[in-house]
């Protein structure tokens, strides 16, 4: 069996992947000083929540194929409940940093934390 | 000496079908075992090491792309039945893309890359395929934020798959020879 | 050769590291939030003295509350005015006083800082309830900015009314914070006293206007602006429901009841924190048309969100507003 387990080319491939991941992460995960959670259902943004100004625990029930409940508190947001079959969305846990994402595929619902495009929310 | 005994020349349909059936069973069994693992922290739940890729890779290398695609199809069929439509679509898109990558790399990149490199790229293609499917299903590009974490995870699982593949090639080859002898 | 290359690489790396450290100290950003003036104050300051600035901001707000504005803290200027029915006030407070009297006059009484007795009856902030009609009428009788006179630093009051700077207090805090920042080395700062925001320093800022029907934190439009103060008055902020009617905390000085018109919220942009805060309340009571006129009299800009899902602005604000909620349409008057 002469096929080697590892060759120099392998290391190059791994190095390129790590570099690409780091660059991607650098450009996407910074600028999250005012995190906002963007909730989309089927590609449409249904709610934008400025996490810093959420005072008391809030619950959001987006209109989806399933009964889905999203909760936010203390600068964090998460899938509280879902009637979908795998509940991977609930298992994802709480999101708070830029780039954090939770997906409920059956409900086509995505929560992503982005660096806010606003400095503050007036109310 | 080639990595895998090239079966195309043998041109024996019955033999190939039998081998494919056994490999298919192995892939499904590995996939099932994997589904028993708890979610891995720091990663999107649903991200799995992809041990059944060991079988898909071996198949792509020895029986060609159609056979590997058939295994991917069987796996996604099982996912569809047991875990629902979305799981089926995710499994299919990831499986087909990684099987294609495996076949092409086994054919054309064996000189430049070792087993680890090939399986790392395959793991990445698997994740990428799933990510694209998820983007398609949710209609949101936002989830590509998962890409870096998945890429790094793919490097680890790809490397593990490569090492395991190296170890299981001899017994799998024996299985093949056994079938030839009994022909 | 190899040595030379290594030396060059080392120098470049060292220079890079030095620059990063230098830049990090100059543009250090510190965020802090604390509780003062019965609300959350959050400050984000960039500059060499960012940490000290944040500490100072906290002191400024709590001092302003306990020494000047609070109606309940014994010894505050407003407390003493109410207790003694007038008296001497500090120079700065006199300035705020005369500005607020001016807003009362120009708004034709839609803004009135003498409604303490009336708002007490509503008990907003604790257990809100609809007050007894007679009690309300009586309290309304004993109010009115026309009964308050300012002569230099001396306030005299011709009735038993209760002065309450609540509708402008957050804005006054923003002005005092701005004064401090101008004297400090801060380059940029975003300070929110409750829902009123001070944007200070270089560059452009973006402010979200709260979605009246959404959760706290969700916004329906974005305002791009230079340094300024932005305040919003919204009927959603403190309200309660009784017998199918919603009662909110923005009272019409003419009736003593919550201002009842097409407005859900008004956002006012002004260089002055006091004006942005006071005008947002006045504009809410006045409604869209008169509200715009009042804001423009002060060189301020207003954005109304109305019950029929419109965001109404004048063309002086059109180029800096962007709607982010599809349910609402932008109307430029």
Coordinates of C-alpha atoms in Angstrom, one line a residue:
Chain A
X1 CA 0.0 0.0 0.0
X2 CA 2.1 2.9 -1.2
X3 CA -0.4 5.7 -0.9
X4 CA 0.9 7.9 1.8
X5 CA -1.3 9.0 4.7
X6 CA 0.1 12.5 4.6
X7 CA 2.0 14.5 2.0
X8 CA 3.4 18.1 1.8
X9 CA 0.4 19.0 -0.3
X10 CA -1.9 18.0 2.5
X11 CA -0.3 20.5 4.8
X12 CA -0.6 23.2 2.2
X13 CA -4.4 22.4 1.8
X14 CA -4.9 22.6 5.6
X15 CA -2.9 25.9 5.8
X16 CA -5.0 27.5 3.1
X17 CA -8.3 26.4 4.7
X18 CA -7.2 27.7 8.1
X19 CA -6.1 31.0 6.6
X20 CA -9.4 31.4 4.7
X21 CA -11.4 30.6 7.8
X22 CA -9.4 33.1 9.9
X23 CA -9.8 35.8 7.3
X24 CA -13.5 35.2 7.0
X25 CA -13.9 35.1 10.7
X26 CA -11.9 38.3 11.2
X27 CA -14.0 40.3 8.8
X28 CA -17.3 38.9 10.0
X29 CA -16.9 38.6 13.8
X30 CA -15.5 42.0 14.6
X31 CA -17.7 45.1 14.8
X32 CA -20.1 43.5 17.1
X33 CA -20.0 46.2 19.8
X34 CA -23.7 46.8 19.6
X35 CA -25.0 43.3 18.8
X36 CA -28.3 43.1 17.0
X37 CA -30.1 39.8 16.4
X38 CA -31.6 39.5 12.9
X39 CA -34.4 37.0 12.7
X40 CA -35.3 35.8 9.2
X41 CA -38.0 33.5 8.1
X42 CA -37.8 32.1 4.6
X43 CA -35.3 34.7 3.7
X44 CA -37.3 37.7 4.9
X45 CA -36.2 39.7 7.9
X46 CA -39.1 39.6 10.4
X47 CA -37.5 41.2 13.4
X48 CA -34.3 43.1 14.3
X49 CA -33.5 43.2 18.0
X50 CA -31.0 45.5 19.5
X51 CA -29.8 43.1 22.3
X52 CA -28.3 45.8 24.4
X53 CA -31.6 47.6 24.9
X54 CA -33.6 44.6 25.7
X55 CA -34.5 45.3 29.3
X56 CA -36.8 42.4 30.4
X57 CA -37.0 39.0 28.9
X58 CA -38.9 39.1 25.6
X59 CA -40.5 36.4 23.6
X60 CA -40.9 36.4 19.8
X61 CA -43.1 34.1 17.9
X62 CA -42.4 34.4 14.2
X63 CA -45.0 33.2 11.7
X64 CA -43.6 29.9 10.5
X65 CA -44.7 26.4 9.5
X66 CA -44.1 25.3 13.1
X67 CA -44.7 26.8 16.5
X68 CA -41.4 28.5 17.2
X69 CA -40.5 30.6 20.2
X70 CA -37.5 32.8 20.4
X71 CA -36.5 34.5 23.7
X72 CA -34.0 37.3 24.4
X73 CA -32.6 38.6 27.7
X74 CA -29.3 40.0 29.1
X75 CA -27.9 40.6 25.7
X76 CA -28.5 37.0 24.6
X77 CA -31.1 35.5 22.3
X78 CA -32.0 31.9 21.7
X79 CA -34.6 29.4 20.4
X80 CA -36.7 28.7 23.5
X81 CA -39.0 26.2 22.0
X82 CA -39.7 24.6 18.6
X83 CA -42.2 22.0 17.4
X84 CA -39.8 20.8 14.7
X85 CA -38.6 17.2 14.7
X86 CA -35.0 17.6 15.6
X87 CA -34.9 20.6 17.9
X88 CA -31.3 21.3 16.8
X89 CA -32.2 25.0 17.0
X90 CA -33.0 24.8 20.7
X91 CA -29.9 22.7 21.3
X92 CA -27.8 25.5 19.8
X93 CA -28.2 27.5 23.0
X94 CA -27.8 31.2 23.6
X95 CA -26.3 33.5 21.1
X96 CA -24.6 36.8 22.0
X97 CA -21.4 37.4 19.9
X98 CA -21.2 38.7 16.4
X99 CA -21.6 35.9 13.9
X100 CA -23.4 33.6 16.3
X101 CA -26.1 31.8 14.4
X102 CA -28.9 29.5 15.2
X103 CA -31.0 27.8 12.6
X104 CA -34.3 26.0 12.6
X105 CA -34.3 24.4 9.2
X106 CA -37.8 22.9 9.2
X107 CA -39.2 26.3 10.2
X108 CA -36.8 28.1 7.8
X109 CA -35.9 30.4 10.6
X110 CA -32.5 31.8 11.2
X111 CA -31.2 34.0 14.1
X112 CA -27.9 35.7 13.4
X113 CA -26.0 38.2 15.6
X114 CA -24.5 41.0 13.6
X115 CA -22.6 44.1 14.6
X116 CA -25.3 46.6 14.9
X117 CA -25.7 49.1 12.1
X118 CA -27.0 51.6 14.7
X119 CA -25.1 53.2 17.5
X120 CA -28.1 53.4 19.8
X121 CA -31.9 53.0 19.7
X122 CA -34.0 55.9 20.9
X123 CA -37.3 55.1 22.7
Chain B
X1 CA 0.5 -0.5 -7.3
X2 CA -2.7 1.3 -7.2
X3 CA -4.4 2.1 -3.9
X4 CA -7.5 0.0 -4.7
X5 CA -7.8 -2.9 -6.9
X6 CA -9.5 -1.5 -10.0
X7 CA -12.8 -3.3 -10.3
X8 CA -13.9 -1.7 -13.5
X9 CA -11.8 -4.1 -15.5
X10 CA -13.3 -7.1 -13.8
X11 CA -16.7 -6.1 -15.3
X12 CA -18.7 -8.3 -13.1
X13 CA -22.1 -6.8 -12.3
X14 CA -23.0 -9.3 -9.6
X15 CA -19.8 -8.9 -7.8
X16 CA -20.0 -5.1 -7.9
X17 CA -23.6 -5.1 -6.7
X18 CA -22.7 -7.4 -3.8
X19 CA -19.8 -5.2 -2.8
X20 CA -21.8 -2.1 -3.1
X21 CA -24.5 -3.6 -0.9
X22 CA -22.1 -4.4 1.8
X23 CA -20.4 -1.0 1.7
X24 CA -23.9 0.6 1.7
X25 CA -24.8 -1.3 4.9
X26 CA -21.5 -0.3 6.5
X27 CA -22.1 3.4 5.6
X28 CA -25.7 3.3 7.0
X29 CA -24.5 1.6 10.2
X30 CA -21.7 4.2 10.7
X31 CA -24.2 7.0 10.1
X32 CA -26.6 5.5 12.6
X33 CA -23.8 5.1 15.3
X34 CA -22.9 8.7 14.7
X35 CA -26.4 9.9 15.2
X36 CA -26.2 8.6 18.8
X37 CA -23.4 11.0 19.6
X38 CA -24.3 14.1 21.6
X39 CA -24.1 17.5 20.0
X40 CA -20.6 18.8 19.9
X41 CA -20.1 22.1 21.8
X42 CA -19.0 25.2 19.8
X43 CA -20.4 23.8 16.7
X44 CA -23.8 24.1 15.0
X45 CA -25.9 21.2 16.3
X46 CA -26.2 18.7 13.5
X47 CA -22.5 18.9 12.7
X48 CA -21.2 15.4 12.7
X49 CA -17.8 13.8 12.3
X50 CA -19.0 12.1 9.1
X51 CA -17.5 8.6 9.8
X52 CA -19.5 7.1 7.0
X53 CA -17.4 9.2 4.7
X54 CA -14.7 6.5 5.2
X55 CA -17.0 4.1 3.3
X56 CA -18.0 6.7 0.7
X57 CA -14.4 7.5 0.0
X58 CA -13.4 3.9 -0.4
X59 CA -16.3 3.4 -2.7
X60 CA -15.5 6.4 -4.8
X61 CA -11.9 5.2 -5.1
X62 CA -12.7 1.6 -6.0
X63 CA -16.1 1.5 -7.6
X64 CA -16.3 5.0 -9.0
X65 CA -18.5 8.0 -8.6
X66 CA -21.9 6.4 -9.5
X67 CA -21.4 3.8 -6.8
X68 CA -20.4 6.5 -4.2
X69 CA -23.4 8.6 -5.3
X70 CA -25.6 5.6 -4.7
X71 CA -24.4 5.3 -1.2
X72 CA -24.9 9.0 -0.6
X73 CA -28.4 8.5 -1.9
X74 CA -29.1 5.6 0.4
X75 CA -27.9 7.5 3.4
X76 CA -30.1 10.5 2.6
X77 CA -33.0 8.2 2.0
X78 CA -32.6 6.8 5.5
X79 CA -32.3 10.4 6.8
X80 CA -35.4 11.4 5.0
X81 CA -37.4 8.5 6.4
X82 CA -36.1 8.7 10.0
X83 CA -35.4 12.4 10.4
X84 CA -37.6 14.2 7.9
X85 CA -37.4 16.1 4.6
X86 CA -34.9 18.8 5.7
X87 CA -32.5 16.2 7.1
X88 CA -32.8 14.3 3.8
X89 CA -32.0 17.3 1.7
X90 CA -29.0 18.2 3.9
X91 CA -27.7 14.7 3.8
X92 CA -28.1 14.4 0.0
X93 CA -26.4 17.7 -0.9
X94 CA -23.5 17.1 1.4
X95 CA -23.1 13.5 0.4
X96 CA -23.2 14.0 -3.4
X97 CA -20.8 16.9 -3.3
X98 CA -18.3 15.0 -1.1
X99 CA -18.6 11.9 -3.2
X100 CA -17.9 13.9 -6.4
X101 CA -14.9 15.6 -4.7
X102 CA -13.6 12.2 -3.5
X103 CA -13.9 10.6 -7.0
X104 CA -12.1 13.5 -8.7
X105 CA -9.4 13.8 -6.1
X106 CA -8.8 10.0 -6.1
X107 CA -8.4 10.1 -9.8
X108 CA -6.4 13.3 -10.4
X109 CA -4.8 14.4 -7.2
X110 CA -3.3 11.3 -5.7
X111 CA 0.2 12.4 -6.6
X112 CA -0.1 15.7 -4.8
X113 CA -2.2 14.7 -1.9
X114 CA -2.2 12.1 0.8
X115 CA -5.3 10.4 2.3
X116 CA -5.6 13.1 5.0
X117 CA -5.5 15.9 2.5
X118 CA -8.2 14.2 0.3
X119 CA -10.5 13.4 3.2
X120 CA -10.1 16.9 4.6
X121 CA -11.2 18.4 1.3
X122 CA -14.1 15.9 1.2
X123 CA -15.2 16.7 4.7
X124 CA -15.2 20.4 3.7
X125 CA -17.2 19.7 0.6
X126 CA -19.6 17.8 2.7
X127 CA -20.1 20.7 5.1
X128 CA -20.2 23.1 2.2
X129 CA -22.9 21.1 0.5
X130 CA -24.9 21.1 3.7
X131 CA -24.4 24.8 4.2
X132 CA -25.6 25.6 0.6
X133 CA -28.6 23.4 1.2
X134 CA -29.3 25.2 4.4
X135 CA -29.0 28.6 2.7
X136 CA -31.3 27.4 0.0
X137 CA -33.9 26.1 2.5
X138 CA -33.8 29.2 4.8
X139 CA -33.3 31.7 2.0
X140 CA -30.8 33.4 4.2
X141 CA -27.1 33.9 3.5
X142 CA -26.6 34.7 7.1
X143 CA -25.8 31.2 8.0
X144 CA -22.5 31.2 6.1
X145 CA -21.3 32.7 9.4
X146 CA -21.0 29.0 10.4
X147 CA -18.4 28.4 7.6
X148 CA -15.2 29.1 9.6
X149 CA -16.2 26.9 12.5
X150 CA -17.3 24.2 10.1
X151 CA -14.0 24.5 8.1
X152 CA -11.8 24.0 11.2
X153 CA -14.1 21.2 12.4
X154 CA -13.8 19.6 8.9
X155 CA -10.0 19.6 9.1
X156 CA -10.2 17.5 12.3
X157 CA -12.8 15.1 11.2
X158 CA -11.3 14.9 7.7
X159 CA -7.9 14.0 9.3
X160 CA -9.5 11.4 11.5
X161 CA -11.3 9.9 8.5
X162 CA -8.1 9.8 6.5
X163 CA -6.3 8.0 9.3
X164 CA -9.1 5.5 9.8
X165 CA -9.3 5.0 6.0
X166 CA -5.6 4.1 5.9
X167 CA -6.2 1.6 8.6
X168 CA -9.3 0.0 7.1
X169 CA -8.1 -0.2 3.5
X170 CA -6.4 -3.6 4.0
X171 CA -9.5 -5.3 5.5
X172 CA -11.8 -3.8 2.9
X173 CA -9.4 -4.9 0.2
X174 CA -9.6 -8.4 1.7
X175 CA -13.3 -8.3 1.6
X176 CA -13.1 -7.5 -2.1
X177 CA -10.6 -10.3 -2.8
X178 CA -12.8 -12.7 -0.8
X179 CA -15.7 -11.9 -3.1
X180 CA -13.5 -12.4 -6.2
X181 CA -12.4 -15.8 -4.9
X182 CA -15.9 -16.9 -4.3
X183 CA -17.0 -15.8 -7.7
Chain C
X1 CA 21.1 37.2 3.0
X2 CA 19.0 35.1 5.3
X3 CA 20.0 37.2 8.3
X4 CA 19.2 40.4 6.5
X5 CA 15.8 39.1 5.6
X6 CA 15.1 38.0 9.2
X7 CA 16.2 41.4 10.5
X8 CA 13.8 43.2 8.1
X9 CA 10.9 41.0 9.0
X10 CA 11.6 41.5 12.7
X11 CA 11.7 45.3 12.2
X12 CA 8.4 45.3 10.2
X13 CA 6.7 43.1 12.9
X14 CA 8.0 45.3 15.7
X15 CA 6.8 48.5 13.9
X16 CA 3.4 46.9 13.3
X17 CA 3.1 45.8 16.9
X18 CA 4.1 49.3 18.1
X19 CA 1.5 50.9 15.8
X20 CA -1.3 48.5 17.0
X21 CA -0.5 49.3 20.7
X22 CA -0.3 53.1 20.0
X23 CA -3.6 53.0 18.1
X24 CA -5.2 50.9 20.8
X25 CA -4.4 53.4 23.5
X26 CA -5.5 56.5 21.5
X27 CA -8.7 54.9 20.3
X28 CA -9.5 52.9 23.4
X29 CA -13.2 52.4 23.7
X30 CA -14.8 51.8 27.1
X31 CA -18.4 50.9 27.6
X32 CA -20.2 51.2 30.9
X33 CA -23.8 51.1 32.0
X34 CA -25.3 52.0 35.4
X35 CA -28.5 52.9 37.0
X36 CA -29.3 56.6 37.6
X37 CA -32.3 59.0 37.2
X38 CA -34.6 56.0 37.5
X39 CA -33.3 54.6 34.2
X40 CA -30.4 52.8 32.6
X41 CA -27.5 55.0 31.5
X42 CA -25.1 53.5 29.1
X43 CA -21.9 55.2 27.9
X44 CA -19.5 54.2 25.2
X45 CA -16.5 56.5 25.0
X46 CA -13.5 56.4 22.7
X47 CA -10.3 58.2 23.5
X48 CA -7.2 58.2 25.8
X49 CA -9.3 59.1 28.8
X50 CA -12.2 56.8 28.0
X51 CA -12.2 55.1 31.4
X52 CA -12.1 58.3 33.3
X53 CA -14.8 59.8 31.1
X54 CA -17.2 57.0 31.8
X55 CA -16.6 57.3 35.6
X56 CA -17.2 61.1 35.3
X57 CA -20.4 60.5 33.3
X58 CA -21.8 58.4 36.0
X59 CA -21.0 61.1 38.6
X60 CA -22.5 63.8 36.4
X61 CA -25.9 62.0 36.0
X62 CA -26.3 61.0 39.7
X63 CA -25.2 64.5 40.9
X64 CA -27.6 66.2 38.5
X65 CA -30.3 64.0 39.8
X66 CA -29.7 64.4 43.5
X67 CA -28.6 68.1 43.5
X68 CA -30.9 69.6 40.9
X69 CA -33.6 67.6 39.2
X70 CA -35.0 65.0 41.5
X71 CA -38.4 65.8 43.0
X72 CA -37.9 63.3 45.8
X73 CA -34.3 63.8 46.8
X74 CA -34.3 66.2 49.7
X75 CA -32.0 69.1 49.1
X76 CA -32.3 69.1 45.3
X77 CA -33.1 72.5 43.8
X78 CA -36.4 71.3 42.4
X79 CA -37.3 69.7 45.7
X80 CA -36.6 73.0 47.5
X81 CA -38.6 75.0 44.9
X82 CA -41.6 72.8 45.4
X83 CA -41.3 72.8 49.2
X84 CA -40.8 76.5 49.6
X85 CA -42.9 77.7 46.7
X86 CA -40.0 79.3 44.9
X87 CA -36.5 80.5 45.8
X88 CA -33.0 80.9 44.5
X89 CA -31.5 78.5 42.0
X90 CA -28.1 78.0 40.5
X91 CA -27.0 79.8 37.3
X92 CA -27.1 76.7 35.2
X93 CA -30.5 75.6 36.5
X94 CA -31.8 79.1 35.8
X95 CA -30.7 78.7 32.2
X96 CA -32.5 75.4 31.9
X97 CA -35.5 77.0 33.5
X98 CA -35.7 79.9 31.1
X99 CA -35.3 77.6 28.1
X100 CA -38.1 75.4 29.4
X101 CA -40.4 78.3 30.0
X102 CA -39.7 79.3 26.4
X103 CA -40.7 75.8 25.2
X104 CA -43.9 76.1 27.3
X105 CA -44.7 79.4 25.6
X106 CA -43.8 78.5 22.1
X107 CA -45.7 75.2 22.3
X108 CA -48.8 77.1 23.5
X109 CA -48.8 75.0 26.7
X110 CA -48.5 71.6 25.0
X111 CA -45.3 71.3 27.1
X112 CA -45.7 72.2 30.7
X113 CA -43.3 71.4 33.5
X114 CA -45.7 72.2 36.3
X115 CA -47.9 69.1 36.0
X116 CA -46.2 67.2 38.9
X117 CA -49.5 67.1 40.8
X118 CA -51.4 65.8 37.8
X119 CA -48.9 63.0 36.9
X120 CA -48.7 62.0 40.5
X121 CA -52.4 61.0 40.4
X122 CA -51.7 58.7 37.5
X123 CA -49.0 56.9 39.4
X124 CA -47.0 56.0 36.3
X125 CA -43.9 54.1 37.2
X126 CA -45.5 52.3 40.1
X127 CA -49.2 51.2 40.0
X128 CA -50.8 53.3 37.3
X129 CA -54.5 53.9 37.6
X130 CA -57.1 56.3 36.2
X131 CA -57.4 59.1 38.7
X132 CA -60.5 60.4 40.3
X133 CA -62.1 63.0 38.0
X134 CA -62.5 65.7 40.7
X135 CA -59.0 65.1 42.0
X136 CA -57.6 65.4 38.5
X137 CA -59.6 68.6 37.8
X138 CA -58.3 70.1 41.1
X139 CA -54.7 69.2 40.3
X140 CA -55.0 70.6 36.9
X141 CA -56.3 73.8 38.4
X142 CA -53.2 74.1 40.5
X143 CA -50.8 73.8 37.6
X144 CA -49.7 75.9 34.6
X145 CA -46.3 77.4 33.6
X146 CA -47.9 80.9 33.6
X147 CA -47.9 80.8 37.3
X148 CA -44.1 80.4 37.5
X149 CA -41.8 83.4 37.1
X150 CA -38.1 83.5 36.7
X151 CA -36.2 86.7 37.6
X152 CA -32.5 86.3 37.3
X153 CA -31.8 83.3 39.5
X154 CA -35.0 83.7 41.5
X155 CA -38.1 81.6 40.9
X156 CA -41.4 82.7 42.3
X157 CA -44.6 80.6 42.1
X158 CA -48.1 82.0 42.5
X159 CA -49.8 78.7 43.3
X160 CA -49.3 75.4 45.0
X161 CA -48.1 73.7 41.9
X162 CA -45.5 71.0 41.6
X163 CA -42.5 71.6 39.2
X164 CA -41.4 68.5 37.5
X165 CA -38.5 68.5 35.0
X166 CA -39.1 64.8 34.2
X167 CA -39.9 65.5 30.5
X168 CA -36.5 67.2 30.0
X169 CA -34.3 65.7 32.7
X170 CA -32.6 63.1 30.5
X171 CA -31.9 65.8 27.9
X172 CA -30.4 68.1 30.5
X173 CA -28.2 65.2 31.6
X174 CA -27.0 64.8 28.0
X175 CA -26.1 68.5 27.8
X176 CA -24.0 68.3 31.0
X177 CA -22.3 65.1 29.7
X178 CA -21.6 66.9 26.4
X179 CA -20.0 69.8 28.3
X180 CA -17.8 67.4 30.1
X181 CA -16.7 65.6 27.0
X182 CA -15.9 68.8 25.2
X183 CA -13.4 69.6 28.0
X184 CA -12.0 66.0 28.0
X185 CA -9.9 64.2 25.4
X186 CA -12.8 62.0 24.2
X187 CA -12.9 61.5 20.4
X188 CA -16.2 59.9 20.1
X189 CA -19.0 58.9 22.5
X190 CA -22.5 57.5 22.4
X191 CA -24.3 58.0 25.7
X192 CA -27.9 56.9 26.3
X193 CA -29.8 58.1 29.3
X194 CA -32.8 55.9 29.1
X195 CA -34.1 56.3 25.6
X196 CA -32.4 59.7 25.0
X197 CA -29.1 59.6 23.2
X198 CA -26.1 61.9 22.9
X199 CA -23.9 61.4 19.9
X200 CA -20.6 63.1 20.4
X201 CA -17.5 63.5 18.3
X202 CA -16.2 62.8 14.9
X203 CA -17.9 60.9 12.1
X204 CA -21.3 59.8 11.3
X205 CA -23.7 58.1 13.7
X206 CA -26.7 55.9 13.1
X207 CA -29.6 55.8 15.5
X208 CA -32.5 53.4 15.4
X209 CA -36.1 54.6 16.1
X210 CA -37.8 52.1 18.3
X211 CA -40.6 50.1 16.7
X212 CA -43.7 51.1 18.8
X213 CA -45.2 47.7 18.3
X214 CA -42.1 45.6 18.5
X215 CA -40.1 44.6 21.5
X216 CA -37.8 46.9 23.3
X217 CA -34.7 47.0 21.2
X218 CA -36.3 46.5 17.8
X219 CA -36.3 49.5 15.5
X220 CA -38.2 50.5 12.4
X221 CA -36.1 53.2 10.9
X222 CA -32.5 54.4 11.0
X223 CA -31.4 58.0 11.2
X224 CA -27.9 58.9 10.0
X225 CA -26.6 62.0 11.6
X226 CA -23.6 64.0 12.8
X227 CA -23.0 64.7 16.4
X228 CA -26.3 65.7 18.1
X229 CA -28.9 64.7 20.7
X230 CA -31.8 62.5 19.8
X231 CA -34.9 61.9 22.0
X232 CA -38.1 60.0 21.5
X233 CA -41.4 60.3 23.2
X234 CA -43.6 57.2 22.7
X235 CA -46.9 56.2 24.0
X236 CA -45.7 52.6 24.4
X237 CA -43.1 53.5 27.0
X238 CA -45.2 53.6 30.1
X239 CA -48.8 52.6 29.6
X240 CA -51.6 50.5 30.9
X241 CA -54.9 49.2 29.7
X242 CA -58.2 49.6 31.4
X243 CA -61.7 48.9 30.0
X244 CA -60.3 48.4 26.5
X245 CA -58.5 51.7 26.4
X246 CA -54.8 52.3 26.6
X247 CA -53.5 55.0 28.8
X248 CA -50.0 56.2 28.4
X249 CA -47.7 58.6 30.3
X250 CA -47.6 61.6 28.0
X251 CA -50.2 63.8 29.4
X252 CA -52.0 66.7 27.6
X253 CA -51.6 69.7 29.9
X254 CA -55.0 71.0 28.8
X255 CA -57.0 67.9 29.9
X256 CA -54.7 66.1 32.3
X257 CA -55.4 62.9 30.3
X258 CA -53.0 61.1 28.0
X259 CA -52.6 63.0 24.7
X260 CA -55.0 61.4 22.3
X261 CA -54.1 61.8 18.6
X262 CA -52.7 60.0 15.6
X263 CA -49.2 59.9 17.1
X264 CA -47.4 56.8 18.4
X265 CA -44.0 58.3 18.8
X266 CA -42.0 61.4 18.0
X267 CA -38.3 61.6 17.6
X268 CA -36.5 64.9 17.8
X269 CA -33.0 65.6 16.7
X270 CA -31.3 68.7 18.1
X271 CA -28.0 70.0 19.1
X272 CA -29.4 70.6 22.6
X273 CA -30.3 67.6 24.7
X274 CA -32.8 69.6 26.7
X275 CA -34.6 70.7 23.5
X276 CA -34.6 67.3 21.9
X277 CA -36.2 65.8 25.1
X278 CA -38.7 68.6 25.8
X279 CA -39.7 69.1 22.2
X280 CA -40.3 65.4 21.7
X281 CA -42.9 65.5 24.5
X282 CA -44.4 68.8 23.2
X283 CA -44.6 67.5 19.6
X284 CA -46.3 64.4 20.8
X285 CA -49.0 66.4 22.4
X286 CA -49.3 68.9 19.5
X287 CA -49.6 66.2 16.8
X288 CA -47.9 66.1 13.4
X289 CA -48.6 69.5 11.8
X290 CA -48.1 71.8 14.8
X291 CA -45.3 69.6 16.0
X292 CA -43.3 70.1 12.9
X293 CA -43.8 73.9 13.2
X294 CA -42.6 73.9 16.8
X295 CA -39.5 71.8 16.1
X296 CA -38.6 74.0 13.2
X297 CA -38.9 77.1 15.3
X298 CA -36.0 75.7 17.3
X299 CA -34.0 74.5 14.3
X300 CA -34.7 70.9 15.4
X301 CA -35.9 68.0 13.2
X302 CA -38.7 65.7 14.0
X303 CA -39.9 62.3 12.9
X304 CA -43.4 61.1 13.7
X305 CA -44.5 57.5 13.8
X306 CA -48.3 57.4 13.5
X307 CA -51.0 54.9 14.2
X308 CA -51.7 54.4 10.5
X309 CA -48.2 53.0 10.1
X310 CA -46.6 56.0 8.6
X311 CA -43.3 57.5 9.4
X312 CA -43.7 61.2 8.7
X313 CA -40.7 63.5 8.2
X314 CA -40.0 66.8 6.5
X315 CA -37.6 67.0 3.7
X316 CA -34.9 68.4 6.0
X317 CA -34.6 64.8 7.3
X318 CA -35.4 62.8 4.2
X319 CA -31.8 62.1 3.2
X320 CA -30.8 60.8 6.6
X321 CA -33.8 58.5 7.3
X322 CA -34.1 54.9 6.2
X323 CA -37.0 52.6 6.9
X324 CA -36.1 49.1 8.0
X325 CA -39.6 47.8 8.7
X326 CA -41.7 46.9 5.7
X327 CA -45.0 47.5 7.6
X328 CA -44.3 51.3 7.7
X329 CA -44.2 53.8 4.8
X330 CA -42.2 56.9 4.8
X331 CA -44.1 60.1 4.1
X332 CA -42.2 63.3 3.4
X333 CA -44.2 66.4 4.0

